Amino acid sequence: APQGDNPPVWESIPAPKTEGFSPESLLEARLGEELAAAEEQDQDLGLLVILVSGVAGGSESEEKIKEALFARFKDRDYIFQYKSQGAAVITPGASIEEALEQAEDLYAAFRKTARITEGMAIGISTRTGRVIPAARLISEADEAARRAEQNSETPIVALRINPEKYREYLGSAK
């Protein structure tokens, strides 16, 4: 949450929206703001990384993908362009289970409305009681999406983080 009269970092960087999504260059700054707010309020926060290959820019399938995203995530400021053919979605307040439900719903919509049956992967990571930098959460969700991409049997991969083990890891890394 922004403090005082200073706008959040992600608002002060001039960058055009990319086809209805916020530009990827703003993802880390905006996610950092949202993580700080979630930590302050002791809330969960999820990040979905969605990778879709083989969909032509400007195609009907691409438009259906956007429609599905916009229908499920009303605040477009939480939807970012990601890599060349993907999106990242910040889901404030979402636990790992809620983020997984959102991903499953989105996956079903992509299959039904955009008729995408392959080349789609969704990776999920959440704050889950951790104090975590935005870059780390992005890296975790990206890694989960890459794992999903490599295994067509599992198009959605959610990283379940044990907060106690994460704290131990941080303690040993000092």
XYZ file of C-alpha atoms in Angstrom:
174
model
C 0.000 0.000 0.000
C 1.361 3.421 -0.911
C 2.513 5.717 1.886
C 1.760 9.452 2.009
C 1.606 11.472 -1.197
C 4.116 9.349 -3.096
C 2.538 7.176 -5.784
C 3.481 3.502 -5.814
C 6.561 2.744 -7.904
C 4.542 0.849 -10.504
C 2.364 3.945 -11.126
C 5.326 6.279 -11.609
C 6.968 4.274 -14.400
C 5.566 5.386 -17.752
C 4.735 2.327 -19.811
C 1.832 1.645 -22.140
C -0.553 -1.230 -21.542
C 0.209 -4.135 -23.844
C -2.964 -5.351 -25.505
C -5.040 -4.877 -22.364
C -2.387 -6.255 -19.993
C 0.010 -4.226 -17.889
C 3.549 -4.491 -19.287
C 5.818 -7.186 -17.873
C 8.354 -4.497 -16.945
C 5.994 -3.350 -14.158
C 5.235 -6.800 -12.705
C 8.003 -6.958 -10.105
C 7.351 -3.441 -8.752
C 3.594 -3.950 -8.522
C 3.985 -7.398 -6.979
C 6.392 -5.897 -4.422
C 3.751 -3.316 -3.443
C 1.086 -6.009 -3.110
C 3.393 -8.306 -1.122
C 4.162 -5.474 1.318
C 0.437 -4.853 1.797
C -0.250 -8.585 2.238
C 2.563 -8.894 4.804
C 1.292 -5.856 6.696
C -2.214 -7.360 6.874
C -0.973 -10.952 7.315
C -2.847 -12.096 4.207
C -2.045 -14.588 1.503
C -1.261 -13.551 -2.034
C -0.866 -15.703 -5.108
C 0.860 -15.341 -8.435
C -0.215 -17.290 -11.503
C 2.147 -17.535 -14.466
C 0.289 -18.635 -17.582
C 2.230 -19.818 -20.631
C 0.446 -20.444 -23.912
C 2.356 -21.518 -26.998
C 1.161 -21.746 -30.573
C -1.449 -18.957 -30.419
C -1.020 -16.282 -33.061
C -1.134 -12.640 -32.004
C -4.440 -11.052 -32.955
C -6.106 -14.446 -33.475
C -9.555 -15.357 -32.202
C -7.935 -17.733 -29.691
C -5.827 -14.899 -28.291
C -8.932 -12.726 -27.907
C -10.765 -15.579 -26.139
C -7.807 -15.998 -23.761
C -7.954 -12.300 -22.897
C -11.727 -12.466 -22.415
C -11.322 -15.433 -20.048
C -8.677 -13.609 -18.025
C -10.656 -10.367 -17.839
C -13.852 -12.222 -16.883
C -12.145 -13.979 -13.961
C -9.819 -11.231 -12.759
C -11.778 -7.973 -12.697
C -8.863 -5.702 -11.755
C -6.871 -5.462 -14.974
C -4.006 -3.816 -13.072
C -3.227 -7.291 -11.700
C -2.845 -8.874 -15.156
C 0.547 -8.534 -16.821
C 2.073 -9.524 -20.118
C 4.568 -12.316 -19.369
C 7.281 -13.463 -21.748
C 6.314 -13.517 -25.432
C 3.108 -15.567 -25.113
C 1.889 -15.504 -21.571
C 0.401 -13.621 -18.681
C 1.059 -13.237 -14.986
C -1.816 -12.567 -12.593
C -1.497 -11.295 -9.029
C -4.268 -12.721 -6.840
C -4.467 -10.736 -3.573
C -5.841 -12.692 -0.631
C -5.645 -16.034 -2.440
C -4.352 -19.068 -0.567
C -2.661 -21.868 -2.515
C -5.980 -23.739 -2.653
C -7.867 -20.670 -3.916
C -5.193 -19.895 -6.505
C -5.335 -23.515 -7.661
C -9.138 -23.289 -8.041
C -8.734 -20.070 -10.040
C -6.152 -21.742 -12.282
C -8.347 -24.800 -12.841
C -11.302 -22.562 -13.753
C -9.112 -20.546 -16.120
C -7.681 -23.690 -17.706
C -11.205 -25.028 -18.312
C -12.225 -21.716 -19.886
C -9.182 -21.716 -22.179
C -10.027 -25.242 -23.315
C -13.711 -24.472 -23.848
C -13.824 -20.947 -25.262
C -10.389 -20.629 -26.887
C -10.338 -24.312 -27.848
C -6.757 -24.664 -26.650
C -6.053 -28.288 -25.861
C -2.257 -28.279 -25.711
C 0.626 -25.865 -25.275
C -0.841 -24.346 -22.134
C 0.759 -24.361 -18.688
C -0.059 -22.564 -15.444
C 2.370 -22.200 -12.558
C 1.368 -20.985 -9.113
C 3.234 -19.763 -6.072
C 1.882 -17.975 -3.008
C 3.187 -15.926 -0.125
C 1.853 -18.504 2.397
C 2.939 -16.708 5.564
C 6.380 -15.888 4.175
C 8.181 -12.590 3.858
C 9.360 -13.011 0.296
C 10.749 -10.656 -2.335
C 8.729 -10.190 -5.513
C 11.532 -11.559 -7.702
C 11.560 -14.814 -5.718
C 7.767 -15.277 -6.026
C 7.973 -14.622 -9.776
C 10.820 -17.129 -10.065
C 8.845 -19.783 -8.149
C 5.698 -19.327 -10.250
C 7.752 -19.328 -13.452
C 9.511 -22.554 -12.393
C 6.127 -24.146 -11.637
C 4.846 -23.109 -15.101
C 7.978 -24.564 -16.741
C 7.398 -27.853 -14.910
C 3.772 -27.863 -16.090
C 4.931 -27.107 -19.637
C 7.249 -30.135 -19.594
C 4.498 -32.522 -18.468
C 1.336 -32.467 -20.588
C -0.381 -34.699 -18.001
C -0.129 -31.914 -15.415
C -0.885 -28.545 -17.069
C -1.150 -26.799 -13.667
C 1.632 -26.938 -11.082
C 1.336 -25.223 -7.698
C 4.331 -24.963 -5.409
C 3.331 -25.843 -1.863
C 5.755 -24.049 0.385
C 6.254 -25.001 4.008
C 6.707 -21.631 5.804
C 8.720 -23.230 8.633
C 11.189 -24.845 6.236
C 11.421 -21.548 4.325
C 12.318 -19.710 7.564
C 14.937 -22.389 8.318
C 16.325 -21.936 4.806
C 16.564 -18.167 5.308
C 18.278 -18.685 8.681
C 20.876 -21.005 7.185
C 21.509 -18.682 4.224
C 22.786 -15.873 6.490
